[in-house]
Tab-separated table of C-alpha atoms in Angstrom:
chain	number	residue	atom	x	y	z
A	1	MET	CA	0.000	0.000	0.000
A	2	ALA	CA	1.431	3.396	-0.944
A	3	ILE	CA	1.495	5.625	2.087
A	4	ASP	CA	0.571	9.225	1.615
A	5	GLN	CA	3.070	11.137	3.715
A	6	THR	CA	1.335	14.475	3.455
A	7	ILE	CA	-0.026	16.026	6.581
A	8	PRO	CA	-3.420	17.660	6.066
A	9	ARG	CA	-3.204	21.437	5.725
A	10	LEU	CA	-5.700	24.168	6.370
A	11	GLY	CA	-6.613	26.589	3.594
A	12	CYS	CA	-4.210	29.172	5.030
A	13	GLY	CA	-1.286	26.727	4.584
A	14	ARG	CA	-0.744	25.713	8.216
A	15	SER	CA	-0.622	22.001	8.921
A	16	ILE	CA	-3.085	20.281	11.215
A	17	ASP	CA	-0.065	19.232	13.299
A	18	GLU	CA	0.905	22.848	13.940
A	19	ALA	CA	-2.654	23.737	14.861
A	20	TRP	CA	-2.872	20.682	17.166
A	21	ALA	CA	0.429	21.444	18.878
A	22	ALA	CA	-0.730	24.986	19.623
A	23	ILE	CA	-4.236	24.332	20.968
A	24	LYS	CA	-3.103	24.595	24.580
A	25	GLU	CA	-1.347	27.924	23.875
A	26	PRO	CA	-3.144	31.224	23.605
A	27	PRO	CA	-4.035	31.995	19.961
A	28	THR	CA	-1.389	33.853	17.932
A	29	ALA	CA	-2.110	36.994	15.970
A	30	HIS	CA	-2.459	34.874	12.830
A	31	GLU	CA	-4.840	32.451	14.528
A	32	ASN	CA	-6.972	35.302	15.798
A	33	GLY	CA	-7.221	36.774	12.340
A	34	CYS	CA	-7.606	33.561	10.308
A	35	VAL	CA	-11.089	32.043	10.105
A	36	GLN	CA	-9.770	28.621	9.116
A	37	CYS	CA	-7.341	28.538	12.040
A	38	ARG	CA	-10.028	29.650	14.469
A	39	THR	CA	-12.399	26.942	13.239
A	40	ALA	CA	-9.680	24.271	13.277
A	41	ARG	CA	-8.561	25.301	16.768
A	42	ALA	CA	-12.112	25.073	18.092
A	43	SER	CA	-12.808	21.649	16.602
A	44	LEU	CA	-9.375	20.258	17.584
A	45	ALA	CA	-9.817	21.550	21.141
A	46	ASN	CA	-13.209	19.855	21.182
A	47	LEU	CA	-11.615	16.623	19.947
A	48	ALA	CA	-8.849	16.887	22.581
A	49	GLU	CA	-11.480	17.201	25.313
A	50	ALA	CA	-13.547	14.254	23.988
A	51	THR	CA	-10.329	12.209	23.685
A	52	ARG	CA	-9.380	12.913	27.297
A	53	ARG	CA	-12.848	11.881	28.445
A	54	LEU	CA	-12.770	8.668	26.423
A	55	ARG	CA	-9.308	7.806	27.800
A	56	ASP	CA	-10.384	8.402	31.415
A	57	ASN	CA	-13.681	6.608	30.914
A	58	ASP	CA	-12.154	3.547	29.259
A	59	ALA	CA	-9.488	3.263	31.950
A	60	GLU	CA	-12.128	3.254	34.705
A	61	ASP	CA	-14.909	1.370	32.934
A	62	THR	CA	-15.152	-2.008	34.666
A	63	SER	CA	-17.132	-3.440	31.737
A	64	LEU	CA	-14.100	-2.961	29.460
A	65	GLN	CA	-12.342	-6.064	30.765
A	66	PRO	CA	-12.227	-9.479	29.149
A	67	HIS	CA	-14.352	-12.191	30.757
A	68	HIS	CA	-12.405	-14.229	33.319
A	69	VAL	CA	-12.569	-17.290	31.051
A	70	VAL	CA	-9.943	-15.586	28.852
A	71	LYS	CA	-7.355	-15.529	31.632
A	72	ASP	CA	-8.374	-19.065	32.714
A	73	ALA	CA	-7.857	-20.399	29.188
A	74	VAL	CA	-4.468	-18.672	28.871
A	75	MET	CA	-3.242	-19.948	32.250
A	76	ASN	CA	-4.495	-23.495	31.582
A	77	LEU	CA	-2.538	-23.537	28.365
A	78	ALA	CA	0.564	-22.113	30.042
A	79	ARG	CA	0.354	-24.798	32.743
A	80	ALA	CA	-0.106	-27.494	30.086
A	81	GLU	CA	2.927	-26.205	28.204
A	82	VAL	CA	4.992	-25.332	31.243
A	83	ARG	CA	8.718	-25.109	30.568
A	84	ARG	CA	10.842	-27.009	33.020
A	85	GLY	CA	14.137	-26.651	31.200
A	86	ASN	CA	16.653	-29.489	31.141
A	87	LEU	CA	16.790	-32.315	33.636
A	88	LEU	CA	19.956	-32.361	35.691
A	89	PRO	CA	21.235	-35.578	37.250
A	90	VAL	CA	21.431	-34.876	40.954
A	91	TYR	CA	22.325	-38.281	42.308
A	92	ARG	CA	23.350	-41.612	40.903
A	93	GLY	CA	23.513	-44.716	43.001
A	94	ASP	CA	23.452	-48.470	42.460
A	95	GLN	CA	19.658	-48.513	42.624
A	96	GLY	CA	19.056	-45.668	40.167
A	97	GLY	CA	19.327	-41.917	40.057
A	98	ILE	CA	17.528	-38.715	40.868
A	99	ALA	CA	17.168	-35.914	38.375
A	100	MET	CA	15.870	-32.432	39.010
A	101	SER	CA	14.455	-29.924	36.549
A	102	GLU	CA	16.438	-26.839	35.740
A	103	GLN	CA	13.388	-24.741	36.598
A	104	ALA	CA	13.188	-26.132	40.142
A	105	ILE	CA	16.870	-25.347	40.693
A	106	ILE	CA	16.414	-21.844	39.238
A	107	SER	CA	13.593	-21.202	41.725
A	108	VAL	CA	15.943	-22.075	44.553
A	109	ILE	CA	18.570	-19.678	43.131
A	110	TRP	CA	16.013	-16.842	42.808
A	111	PHE	CA	14.920	-17.521	46.365
A	112	GLY	CA	18.524	-17.222	47.524
A	113	ALA	CA	18.999	-13.974	45.615
A	114	ASP	CA	15.687	-12.464	46.771
A	115	ALA	CA	16.999	-12.307	50.331
A	116	LEU	CA	19.715	-9.839	49.308
A	117	PRO	CA	18.633	-6.208	49.399
A	118	GLY	CA	19.250	-4.329	46.175
A	119	VAL	CA	19.383	-7.484	44.007
A	120	ARG	CA	16.752	-8.684	41.514
A	121	ALA	CA	17.525	-12.081	40.031
A	122	ARG	CA	16.453	-12.361	36.402
A	123	ARG	CA	17.211	-15.017	33.775
A	124	CYS	CA	19.160	-18.016	34.921
A	125	ARG	CA	20.700	-21.096	33.276
A	126	VAL	CA	22.017	-24.122	35.089
A	127	HIS	CA	24.327	-26.701	33.502
A	128	PRO	CA	25.706	-29.926	34.846
A	129	VAL	CA	29.475	-29.946	34.928
A	130	PRO	CA	30.596	-32.999	32.906
A	131	ASP	CA	31.431	-35.975	35.098
A	132	ILE	CA	35.017	-36.977	35.249
A	133	ALA	CA	34.470	-40.147	37.203
A	134	ASP	CA	32.593	-42.946	35.463
A	135	GLY	CA	31.479	-44.931	38.465
A	136	PRO	CA	28.565	-44.369	40.815
A	137	ARG	CA	28.916	-41.405	43.089
A	138	PRO	CA	27.415	-40.402	46.372
A	139	ALA	CA	24.877	-37.620	46.580
A	140	GLY	CA	26.114	-34.100	46.869
A	141	THR	CA	29.179	-34.515	44.781
A	142	ALA	CA	27.808	-33.565	41.379
A	143	ASP	CA	28.746	-30.098	40.248
A	144	ILE	CA	26.553	-27.610	38.471
A	145	SER	CA	27.488	-24.309	36.917
A	146	VAL	CA	25.152	-21.345	37.168
A	147	ASN	CA	24.750	-18.342	34.853
A	148	LEU	CA	22.603	-15.718	36.499
A	149	ARG	CA	21.626	-12.285	35.189
A	150	ILE	CA	20.666	-9.700	37.776
A	151	ALA	CA	19.513	-6.112	38.087
A	152	VAL	CA	20.725	-4.078	41.047
A	153	ALA	CA	19.636	-0.893	42.758
A	154	SER	CA	21.688	2.079	41.665
A	155	GLY	CA	24.369	2.856	44.204
A	156	THR	CA	24.923	-0.832	44.981
A	157	ASP	CA	28.474	-1.992	45.728
A	158	ILE	CA	28.546	-4.411	42.806
A	159	PRO	CA	31.696	-6.459	43.558
A	160	GLY	CA	30.739	-6.868	47.228
A	161	THR	CA	27.130	-7.700	46.397
A	162	ALA	CA	28.136	-10.194	43.697
A	163	GLU	CA	30.369	-12.008	46.212
A	164	LEU	CA	27.575	-12.133	48.810
A	165	LEU	CA	25.211	-13.394	46.115
A	166	ARG	CA	27.667	-16.100	45.095
A	167	GLN	CA	27.913	-17.315	48.703
A	168	ARG	CA	24.102	-17.280	49.030
A	169	ILE	CA	23.672	-19.306	45.850
A	170	ILE	CA	26.255	-21.864	46.967
A	171	SER	CA	24.577	-22.275	50.339
A	172	VAL	CA	20.986	-22.596	49.044
A	173	ILE	CA	21.992	-25.071	46.346
A	174	THR	CA	23.835	-27.171	48.894
A	175	ALA	CA	20.989	-27.001	51.407
A	176	HIS	CA	18.007	-27.463	49.083
A	177	VAL	CA	19.371	-29.425	46.153
A	178	GLY	CA	22.281	-31.317	47.653
A	179	LEU	CA	24.648	-30.302	44.872
A	180	ASN	CA	27.927	-28.449	44.721
A	181	ALA	CA	27.794	-25.239	42.784
A	182	GLY	CA	30.907	-25.052	40.651
A	183	THR	CA	31.182	-21.901	38.582
A	184	ILE	CA	28.708	-19.129	39.282
A	185	ASN	CA	28.735	-16.441	36.599
A	186	ILE	CA	26.854	-13.298	37.512
A	187	THR	CA	25.967	-10.691	34.890
A	188	VAL	CA	24.675	-7.317	36.046
A	189	GLU	CA	22.399	-6.288	33.186
A	190	ASP	CA	20.457	-3.360	34.563
A	191	PHE	CA	19.700	-0.902	37.347
A	192	TYR	CA	16.104	-1.670	38.219
A	193	ASP	CA	15.358	1.679	39.844
A	194	VAL	CA	16.642	4.056	37.166
B	1	MET	CA	19.177	-17.794	58.321
B	2	ASP	CA	17.748	-21.302	58.311
B	3	GLU	CA	18.915	-22.641	54.957
B	4	ARG	CA	16.015	-25.108	54.791
B	5	GLU	CA	13.209	-22.609	55.080
B	6	PRO	CA	10.623	-23.186	52.338
B	7	VAL	CA	11.484	-21.733	48.953
B	8	VAL	CA	9.144	-18.753	48.676
B	9	LEU	CA	9.923	-16.215	45.976
B	10	THR	CA	9.359	-12.495	46.237
B	11	ARG	CA	5.854	-11.727	44.954
B	12	PRO	CA	5.748	-10.268	41.436
B	13	GLU	CA	4.003	-7.116	42.702
B	14	ASP	CA	7.097	-6.345	44.775
B	15	LEU	CA	9.451	-6.589	41.769
B	16	ASP	CA	10.098	-4.337	38.788
B	17	GLU	CA	8.340	-5.376	35.574
B	18	ALA	CA	11.527	-6.316	33.717
B	19	THR	CA	12.402	-8.821	36.465
B	20	VAL	CA	8.880	-10.285	36.370
B	21	VAL	CA	9.159	-10.649	32.580
B	22	ALA	CA	12.565	-12.367	32.923
B	23	ARG	CA	11.168	-14.857	35.459
B	24	ALA	CA	8.185	-15.570	33.228
B	25	GLN	CA	10.675	-16.174	30.390
B	26	ASP	CA	12.324	-18.825	32.552
B	27	GLY	CA	8.965	-20.562	33.006
B	28	ASN	CA	7.736	-19.094	36.302
B	29	LEU	CA	3.934	-19.311	36.080
B	30	GLU	CA	3.258	-16.916	38.934
B	31	ALA	CA	5.236	-14.202	37.146
B	32	PHE	CA	3.400	-14.909	33.890
B	33	GLU	CA	0.006	-14.798	35.605
B	34	TYR	CA	0.889	-11.421	37.077
B	35	LEU	CA	1.680	-10.111	33.576
B	36	VAL	CA	-1.600	-11.527	32.225
B	37	GLU	CA	-3.523	-9.680	34.942
B	38	ALA	CA	-1.528	-6.491	34.401
B	39	TYR	CA	-2.084	-6.390	30.636
B	40	GLN	CA	-5.367	-8.141	29.811
B	41	GLY	CA	-7.478	-5.027	30.428
B	42	ARG	CA	-5.230	-2.758	28.364
B	43	LEU	CA	-5.125	-5.240	25.494
B	44	PHE	CA	-8.892	-5.698	25.634
B	45	ARG	CA	-9.521	-1.931	25.523
B	46	LEU	CA	-7.200	-1.607	22.545
B	47	ALA	CA	-8.833	-4.514	20.691
B	48	PHE	CA	-12.372	-3.422	21.578
B	49	ARG	CA	-11.806	0.096	20.209
B	50	MET	CA	-10.167	-1.401	17.116
B	51	LEU	CA	-12.843	-4.026	16.426
B	52	HIS	CA	-15.946	-2.798	18.227
B	53	ASP	CA	-16.922	-6.342	19.171
B	54	ARG	CA	-16.444	-7.892	22.598
B	55	GLY	CA	-16.104	-11.469	21.367
B	56	ASP	CA	-13.556	-10.573	18.690
B	57	ALA	CA	-11.662	-8.409	21.191
B	58	GLU	CA	-11.535	-11.290	23.703
B	59	ASP	CA	-10.240	-13.608	20.967
B	60	VAL	CA	-7.462	-11.121	20.231
B	61	VAL	CA	-6.537	-10.878	23.922
B	62	GLN	CA	-6.482	-14.655	24.348
B	63	ASP	CA	-4.483	-15.295	21.159
B	64	THR	CA	-2.027	-12.538	22.064
B	65	LEU	CA	-1.419	-13.846	25.583
B	66	VAL	CA	-1.043	-17.450	24.380
B	67	ALA	CA	1.485	-16.290	21.768
B	68	CYS	CA	3.164	-14.284	24.522
B	69	TRP	CA	3.653	-17.408	26.659
B	70	ARG	CA	4.974	-19.424	23.745
B	71	LYS	CA	7.349	-16.801	22.354
B	72	LEU	CA	8.430	-15.231	25.629
B	73	PRO	CA	11.787	-17.058	25.861
B	74	LEU	CA	12.756	-15.498	22.516
B	75	LEU	CA	12.188	-11.902	23.649
B	76	LYS	CA	15.687	-10.451	23.866
B	77	ASN	CA	14.973	-7.135	25.515
B	78	VAL	CA	12.716	-7.333	28.566
B	79	GLN	CA	12.288	-3.555	28.474
B	80	ALA	CA	10.479	-3.958	25.139
B	81	PHE	CA	7.876	-6.305	26.621
B	82	SER	CA	4.864	-3.980	26.538
B	83	GLY	CA	5.585	-2.779	22.990
B	84	TRP	CA	5.997	-6.384	21.858
B	85	LEU	CA	2.635	-7.306	23.410
B	86	TYR	CA	0.889	-4.304	21.801
B	87	GLN	CA	2.438	-5.266	18.473
B	88	MET	CA	1.070	-8.814	18.632
B	89	ALA	CA	-2.370	-7.515	19.636
B	90	ILE	CA	-2.529	-4.861	16.885
B	91	ASN	CA	-1.440	-7.374	14.239
B	92	ARG	CA	-4.234	-9.696	15.331
B	93	CYS	CA	-6.729	-6.824	15.241
B	94	LEU	CA	-5.689	-5.917	11.695
B	95	ASP	CA	-5.948	-9.597	10.652
B	96	SER	CA	-9.400	-9.789	12.187
B	97	LEU	CA	-10.500	-6.673	10.263
B	98	ARG	CA	-9.058	-8.064	7.018
B	99	ARG	CA	-11.035	-11.263	7.513
B	100	ARG	CA	-14.121	-9.156	8.105
B	101	SER	CA	-13.564	-6.873	5.147
B	102	SER	CA	-14.925	-9.492	2.769
B	103	GLN	CA	-18.255	-8.852	4.444
B	104	ALA	CA	-19.579	-5.311	4.381
B	105	GLU	CA	-18.786	-3.751	7.696
B	106	VAL	CA	-21.797	-2.341	9.386
B	107	VAL	CA	-21.026	0.360	11.869
B	108	GLN	CA	-23.478	-0.059	14.682
B	109	GLU	CA	-25.305	2.937	15.958
B	110	SER	CA	-23.775	4.370	19.068
B	111	ALA	CA	-26.897	3.403	21.009
B	112	THR	CA	-25.752	-0.202	20.852
B	113	LEU	CA	-22.297	0.577	22.181
B	114	GLN	CA	-21.879	-1.701	25.139
B	115	ALA	CA	-18.733	0.067	26.176
B	116	THR	CA	-20.306	2.999	27.865
B	117	ALA	CA	-23.546	1.310	28.842
B	118	GLY	CA	-24.550	2.407	32.277
B	119	SER	CA	-21.029	2.851	33.490
B	120	SER	CA	-19.955	6.218	32.295
B	121	THR	CA	-20.220	8.969	34.765
B	122	GLY	CA	-18.626	11.682	32.731
B	123	PRO	CA	-15.694	13.119	34.603
B	124	GLY	CA	-16.337	16.688	35.522
B	125	ALA	CA	-20.084	16.483	34.999
B	126	GLY	CA	-20.583	17.414	38.617
B	127	GLY	CA	-23.632	15.206	39.002
B	128	ASP	CA	-25.654	17.163	36.459
B	129	PRO	CA	-27.671	14.509	34.578
B	130	ALA	CA	-28.122	16.641	31.467
B	131	ARG	CA	-24.381	17.368	31.297
B	132	GLU	CA	-23.583	13.693	31.943
B	133	ALA	CA	-25.833	12.641	29.082
B	134	GLU	CA	-24.122	15.179	26.838
B	135	ILE	CA	-20.663	13.907	27.795
B	136	SER	CA	-21.702	10.285	27.321
B	137	CYS	CA	-23.109	11.176	23.911
B	138	GLU	CA	-19.872	12.986	23.013
B	139	MET	CA	-17.779	9.912	23.934
B	140	ASP	CA	-20.064	7.616	21.965
B	141	GLY	CA	-19.727	10.011	19.047
B	142	LEU	CA	-15.933	9.839	19.217
B	143	ALA	CA	-15.986	6.032	19.560
B	144	THR	CA	-18.250	5.799	16.514
B	145	ALA	CA	-16.197	8.308	14.493
B	146	LEU	CA	-13.133	6.230	15.295
B	147	LEU	CA	-14.659	3.273	13.471
B	148	SER	CA	-14.803	5.282	10.243
B	149	LEU	CA	-10.985	5.656	10.157
B	150	PRO	CA	-8.846	3.267	8.111
B	151	PRO	CA	-7.569	0.526	10.504
B	152	GLU	CA	-3.909	1.638	10.434
B	153	GLN	CA	-4.909	5.207	11.291
B	154	ARG	CA	-7.196	3.945	14.046
B	155	ALA	CA	-4.357	1.856	15.485
B	156	CYS	CA	-2.033	4.886	15.451
B	157	TRP	CA	-4.599	7.109	17.106
B	158	LEU	CA	-5.494	4.583	19.831
B	159	LEU	CA	-1.869	3.809	20.669
B	160	ARG	CA	-1.070	7.521	20.938
B	161	GLU	CA	-4.197	9.053	22.462
B	162	ILE	CA	-5.673	6.281	24.597
B	163	HIS	CA	-2.593	4.183	25.430
B	164	GLU	CA	-0.175	7.133	25.450
B	165	ARG	CA	2.688	5.380	23.647
B	166	SER	CA	5.543	7.467	22.244
B	167	TYR	CA	5.963	8.076	18.486
B	168	ALA	CA	9.028	5.820	18.510
B	169	GLU	CA	7.121	3.007	20.251
B	170	ILE	CA	4.188	3.293	17.853
B	171	ALA	CA	6.538	3.283	14.852
B	172	ALA	CA	8.186	0.100	16.190
B	173	THR	CA	4.819	-1.496	16.971
B	174	LEU	CA	3.397	-0.847	13.503
B	175	LYS	CA	6.750	-1.350	11.711
B	176	VAL	CA	6.553	2.032	9.975
B	177	SER	CA	8.620	5.223	10.240
B	178	GLU	CA	7.897	7.913	12.835
B	179	GLN	CA	7.160	10.209	9.904
B	180	THR	CA	4.399	7.823	8.798
B	181	VAL	CA	3.033	7.727	12.350
B	182	ARG	CA	2.882	11.550	12.397
B	183	GLY	CA	1.091	11.630	9.049
B	184	ARG	CA	-1.467	9.022	10.083
B	185	LEU	CA	-2.109	10.748	13.390
B	186	ALA	CA	-2.598	14.128	11.746
B	187	ARG	CA	-5.044	12.651	9.239
B	188	ALA	CA	-6.878	10.777	11.980
B	189	ARG	CA	-7.203	13.935	14.076
B	190	ALA	CA	-8.364	16.009	11.118
B	191	GLN	CA	-11.024	13.439	10.227
B	192	LEU	CA	-12.183	12.930	13.823
B	193	ALA	CA	-12.360	16.681	14.475
B	194	GLU	CA	-14.433	17.122	11.328
B	195	LYS	CA	-16.792	14.279	12.258
B	196	MET	CA	-17.178	15.537	15.814
B	197	SER	CA	-17.994	19.072	14.636
B	198	GLN	CA	-20.771	17.709	12.395
B	199	TRP	CA	-22.578	16.601	15.529
B	200	GLN	CA	-22.285	19.876	17.366
């Protein structure tokens, strides 16, 4: 579709945009003397008022909400298609092994990070560190590596906070998952309060 | 701290939106549900004013939010979340109108507008029933006039005037230049102002 780039103009040559931009200002000498400008100003001011009313009304109008079945359908689908990430082997013994979803481990990491003031844990990836030993191993000896992206409050001591965060992640993973955290890479991607 | 306390995450309402989006990207359903609740009304209002049909507007909201869940991991910039959501919703509105355009579109009379039925107490009417009726009529007039605009102009106008998005955001949402956005907005305003003044 060819797009017409021309902005509508009044008979006196002014563009609608100029008239619109000036409706909150007192009329200029030209606007006072030009019938077309006066008419355009009046009808644009009228439109601006009706627009404001429609915006306020729509924002407050409780009938302008989708029926709750919409949200229910969306959430049911999201639960049916929930993303658990990869499965990580947590324990291998003679009788079989235990695996844990990446998402469950990420929740534990977020929980650990949430306790630190000024830190917001965002996207996280967890990888098993390749086994060196071939044989069975006791629980708690597998290693995982963590890549965590965070946002911090402005004014945060980033090196100090990152070290505290690393210690927190190591301790929650040990306590809740029974794994050793190997490498923990922390990326500060944002200030969340700026 | 007791390291074995239950794993309870900070509630989404106590986090910044970008963090909530990131957690939803990593599959956290509570974060996603929070985003659904935060945006479903806005998306519905956009789709309803685009399509003027509750059922079609609800379909757009549902399709948009389902697509949001499925494509969320691919969103690179969490700051762009709201624009991305608006973009998916507007595209679905335009598709819906294209499907309709094979049938002649009948613009309903404003009397059948469900949007303002019984719920609009015109701001600033000061409890004057005659003034309230006038304001309600004015809003219905604008809502009806809006339906006479070409869909792309209507989308521009709604995103700017009702949803208060910046020119740059609207340009990104509609995949056109800011210059095109300005042109469409100016034409939409000129046409709406003209229509409104016919009813004075």
